[in-house]
Short mmCIF file of C-alpha atoms in Angstrom, two decimals:
data_model
loop_
_atom_site.label_atom_id
_atom_site.label_comp_id
_atom_site.label_asym_id
_atom_site.label_seq_id
_atom_site.Cartn_x
_atom_site.Cartn_y
_atom_site.Cartn_z
CA UNK O 607 201.17 67.69 49.73
CA UNK O 608 200.17 71.31 49.02
CA UNK O 609 198.37 71.46 45.06
CA UNK O 610 197.64 74.51 43.94
CA UNK O 611 195.01 75.31 40.79
CA UNK O 612 194.18 77.91 38.76
CA UNK O 613 191.45 77.74 36.20
CA UNK O 614 191.23 79.27 33.57
CA UNK O 615 194.34 78.51 32.31
CA UNK O 616 194.60 81.55 29.66
CA UNK O 617 191.80 84.33 29.21
CA UNK O 618 191.87 86.87 26.36
CA UNK O 619 189.85 89.85 27.34
CA UNK O 620 188.80 93.26 24.94
CA UNK O 621 190.30 96.97 27.09
CA UNK O 622 188.23 97.70 29.68
CA UNK O 623 185.97 94.77 30.73
CA UNK O 624 186.00 93.16 34.84
CA UNK O 625 188.13 89.85 35.41
CA UNK O 626 187.94 87.17 38.15
CA UNK O 627 190.64 84.95 37.60
CA UNK O 628 190.96 82.55 40.31
CA UNK O 629 192.88 80.16 42.37
CA UNK O 630 192.46 76.81 44.70
CA UNK O 631 194.71 75.45 46.96
CA UNK O 632 193.56 71.08 48.39
CA UNK O 633 194.82 72.36 51.85
CA UNK O 634 193.15 74.84 53.37
CA UNK O 635 195.37 75.34 56.57
CA UNK O 636 197.75 77.82 54.77
CA UNK O 637 199.36 80.39 56.66
CA UNK O 638 199.70 83.81 53.80
CA UNK O 639 198.13 83.93 50.24
CA UNK O 640 200.19 85.95 48.15
CA UNK O 641 199.55 86.67 43.92
CA UNK O 642 202.56 87.92 41.73
CA UNK O 643 202.43 88.60 37.89
CA UNK O 644 205.57 87.09 35.86
CA UNK O 645 206.21 89.44 31.56
CA UNK O 646 207.67 87.55 28.91
CA UNK O 647 210.67 86.03 30.09
CA UNK O 648 210.74 87.55 33.03
CA UNK O 649 210.91 87.42 36.53
CA UNK O 650 207.67 87.70 38.77
CA UNK O 651 206.73 90.74 40.29
CA UNK O 652 204.20 90.92 44.07
CA UNK O 653 201.11 92.37 43.24
CA UNK O 654 198.90 91.63 46.89
CA UNK O 655 199.55 89.81 49.99
CA UNK O 656 196.67 88.65 51.90
CA UNK O 657 197.89 88.04 56.06
CA UNK O 658 196.10 84.84 57.93
CA UNK O 659 194.67 87.64 59.73
CA UNK O 660 193.09 89.21 56.56
CA UNK O 661 190.06 87.96 54.05
CA UNK O 662 191.06 90.75 50.96
CA UNK O 663 193.40 93.30 48.99
CA UNK O 664 193.84 95.85 46.96
CA UNK O 665 195.81 97.94 45.05
CA UNK O 666 194.55 99.85 42.44
CA UNK O 667 191.93 98.34 39.40
CA UNK O 668 193.55 94.50 42.07
CA UNK O 669 191.14 93.07 44.34
CA UNK O 670 192.48 89.44 45.85
CA UNK O 671 189.50 87.50 48.21
CA UNK O 672 190.90 84.92 49.74
CA UNK O 673 188.54 81.94 52.35
CA UNK O 674 191.32 79.68 53.68
CA UNK O 675 187.18 77.68 54.54
CA UNK O 676 187.00 76.79 50.73
CA UNK O 677 189.75 76.87 49.56
CA UNK O 678 189.88 79.47 48.29
CA UNK O 679 191.50 83.17 46.31
CA UNK O 680 190.04 86.00 43.54
CA UNK O 681 191.97 87.99 42.48
CA UNK O 682 189.52 90.56 40.55
CA UNK O 683 191.32 93.08 37.89
CA UNK O 684 188.37 95.81 36.84
CA UNK O 685 188.84 98.14 33.57
CA UNK O 686 191.42 95.70 31.85
CA UNK O 687 193.99 97.71 30.15
CA UNK O 688 196.83 96.05 27.52
CA UNK O 689 199.28 96.48 29.67
CA UNK O 690 197.68 93.91 31.83
CA UNK O 691 199.06 90.81 29.52
CA UNK O 692 200.77 89.02 31.48
CA UNK O 693 200.56 85.82 33.36
CA UNK O 694 199.16 85.80 37.24
CA UNK O 695 200.69 83.66 39.32
CA UNK O 696 199.23 82.57 42.93
CA UNK O 697 201.03 81.38 45.96
CA UNK O 698 199.48 80.30 48.91
CA UNK O 699 202.28 79.15 52.30
CA UNK O 700 202.02 77.04 54.64
CA UNK O 701 202.48 76.98 58.85
CA UNK O 702 204.52 80.01 59.75
CA UNK O 703 208.44 80.49 58.02
CA UNK O 704 206.69 77.14 55.19
CA UNK O 705 207.28 77.79 51.43
CA UNK O 706 205.60 79.46 48.21
CA UNK O 707 203.49 77.23 46.37
CA UNK O 708 202.89 78.35 43.08
CA UNK O 709 200.12 76.97 40.68
CA UNK O 710 200.96 76.79 36.90
CA UNK O 711 199.41 80.70 36.45
CA UNK O 712 196.13 82.32 34.12
CA UNK O 713 197.96 84.19 30.48
CA UNK O 714 196.38 86.96 30.52
CA UNK O 715 195.93 89.37 27.25
CA UNK O 716 194.25 92.03 26.72
CA UNK O 717 193.74 93.84 23.79
CA UNK O 718 192.71 96.79 22.52
CA UNK C 1146 217.68 98.53 48.00
CA UNK C 1147 218.50 96.48 44.99
CA UNK C 1148 216.41 93.71 45.04
CA UNK C 1149 217.67 89.90 45.13
CA UNK C 1150 220.21 89.33 42.52
CA UNK C 1151 220.95 86.55 40.39
CA UNK C 1152 223.77 85.92 38.53
CA UNK C 1153 224.27 85.19 35.87
CA UNK C 1154 220.98 85.79 33.55
CA UNK C 1155 222.34 83.51 31.12
CA UNK C 1156 223.81 80.30 30.98
CA UNK C 1157 224.62 78.48 28.18
CA UNK C 1158 227.48 75.21 29.27
CA UNK C 1159 227.27 71.88 27.60
CA UNK C 1160 226.08 68.23 29.18
CA UNK C 1161 228.78 67.09 32.28
CA UNK C 1162 229.62 70.35 32.81
CA UNK C 1163 229.35 72.08 37.07
CA UNK C 1164 227.11 74.66 36.51
CA UNK C 1165 227.25 77.53 39.77
CA UNK C 1166 224.22 80.02 39.98
CA UNK C 1167 224.08 82.43 42.05
CA UNK C 1168 221.80 84.52 44.16
CA UNK C 1169 222.21 87.59 47.29
CA UNK C 1170 219.13 88.35 48.39
CA UNK C 1171 217.79 91.11 49.54
CA UNK C 1172 219.20 92.87 53.24
CA UNK C 1173 218.33 91.71 56.23
CA UNK C 1174 215.96 89.08 55.28
CA UNK C 1175 216.38 85.60 56.69
CA UNK C 1176 214.32 83.25 54.00
CA UNK C 1177 215.76 82.26 50.70
CA UNK C 1178 213.98 80.66 48.48
CA UNK C 1179 215.46 78.56 44.92
CA UNK C 1180 213.66 77.06 41.86
CA UNK C 1181 212.85 76.18 38.88
CA UNK C 1182 210.22 76.57 36.27
CA UNK C 1183 209.99 75.29 33.38
CA UNK C 1184 207.12 75.39 30.55
CA UNK C 1185 205.81 71.48 31.30
CA UNK C 1186 205.82 71.80 35.36
CA UNK C 1187 205.78 75.36 36.20
CA UNK C 1188 207.40 77.22 38.78
CA UNK C 1189 208.84 74.14 41.58
CA UNK C 1190 210.51 74.61 44.76
CA UNK C 1191 213.62 72.95 44.93
CA UNK C 1192 215.02 74.29 48.19
CA UNK C 1193 214.52 77.11 51.21
CA UNK C 1194 216.64 78.34 53.38
CA UNK C 1195 216.45 79.90 57.18
CA UNK C 1196 218.85 82.27 58.85
CA UNK C 1197 221.52 80.16 56.44
CA UNK C 1198 220.60 76.19 57.46
CA UNK C 1199 218.49 74.93 55.23
CA UNK C 1200 214.94 74.33 55.72
CA UNK C 1201 213.70 71.48 53.14
CA UNK C 1202 215.57 70.61 50.15
CA UNK C 1203 212.92 68.04 48.93
CA UNK C 1204 212.19 69.17 46.17
CA UNK C 1205 216.05 69.43 44.86
CA UNK C 1206 216.01 66.26 41.67
CA UNK C 1207 219.17 64.54 42.14
CA UNK C 1208 222.61 63.93 44.21
CA UNK C 1209 223.78 66.45 41.31
CA UNK C 1210 221.53 69.67 42.71
CA UNK C 1211 223.85 70.93 45.65
CA UNK C 1212 222.63 74.64 47.11
CA UNK C 1213 225.14 76.84 50.33
CA UNK C 1214 224.72 79.94 52.37
CA UNK C 1215 227.92 81.18 53.74
CA UNK C 1216 226.28 84.08 55.47
CA UNK C 1217 223.65 86.05 54.51
CA UNK C 1218 224.23 87.64 51.19
CA UNK C 1219 224.98 84.85 49.94
CA UNK C 1220 223.86 81.23 47.91
CA UNK C 1221 224.23 78.85 45.36
CA UNK C 1222 222.81 75.98 43.27
CA UNK C 1223 225.45 73.77 41.52
CA UNK C 1224 224.42 71.57 39.51
CA UNK C 1225 227.11 68.52 39.60
CA UNK C 1226 227.50 66.98 36.73
CA UNK C 1227 224.66 69.70 33.92
CA UNK C 1228 222.45 67.39 32.30
CA UNK C 1229 220.16 68.69 28.91
CA UNK C 1230 217.17 68.18 31.12
CA UNK C 1231 217.93 71.15 33.83
CA UNK C 1232 217.77 72.89 31.29
CA UNK C 1233 214.40 75.72 32.57
CA UNK C 1234 214.38 79.91 34.20
CA UNK C 1235 216.52 79.64 37.82
CA UNK C 1236 214.24 81.93 40.34
CA UNK C 1237 216.60 82.98 43.42
CA UNK C 1238 213.49 84.21 46.13
CA UNK C 1239 214.31 86.54 49.36
CA UNK C 1240 211.78 87.33 52.21
CA UNK C 1241 211.86 89.37 55.73
CA UNK C 1242 209.56 86.42 58.39
CA UNK C 1243 206.46 85.26 58.01
CA UNK C 1244 204.39 87.96 57.38
CA UNK C 1245 205.18 89.69 54.42
CA UNK C 1246 205.59 89.67 50.90
CA UNK C 1247 208.21 87.53 49.15
CA UNK C 1248 210.38 89.33 46.10
CA UNK C 1249 212.22 86.96 43.47
CA UNK C 1250 215.20 88.02 41.35
CA UNK C 1251 215.16 87.77 36.97
CA UNK C 1252 215.49 84.37 36.95
CA UNK C 1253 218.84 82.40 35.46
CA UNK C 1254 218.27 81.07 31.86
CA UNK C 1255 219.86 78.09 32.21
CA UNK C 1256 220.74 75.75 28.98
CA UNK C 1257 222.24 72.65 28.47
CA UNK C 1258 223.86 71.35 24.53
#
């Protein structure tokens, strides 16, 4: 059974810092991996999808990498802003056609 | 497209009552997922469908929970009878095929008193 761990559970940084959020998963035989953000009391917003043939994906100030063999993904946020404050969740899914499995997320707070 | 639409957004019900949560996936998406989110357990997969057929319901906690997808544009999650421990936020998500992003609805916050 796939288990997903996200470290750290919470992170507080001043505005402008670059930061890395970590995600590890026990079953390396994953197909794709998706990163989401969740604002308090809201739904999940998709940030990035790393497909099975990719090792990295970028969107604006966000960069996500995937190393299947080691069971790890990282989300890099450049020049953090207060608007980045949210919970970030990673979700790998197994063979094609299976469901996303979630970690408990990293709650980020960026102060101005 | 308006995205994944869930209703109601909030539901407060008394223990023992039947509760029905509804989801309209994004048009053309052939996968539909139901998740439950609590502070203690995070996001848990309850059940998912492919082309309206349930594929994995191993996450459904008890027989009190049931889900249906009568057509490609509608799914329900029913709890009967409801219990206070069912209080959580229930999310529906949909996806087109196996190699694209999944999109989530805004969730239904269920409170059972």
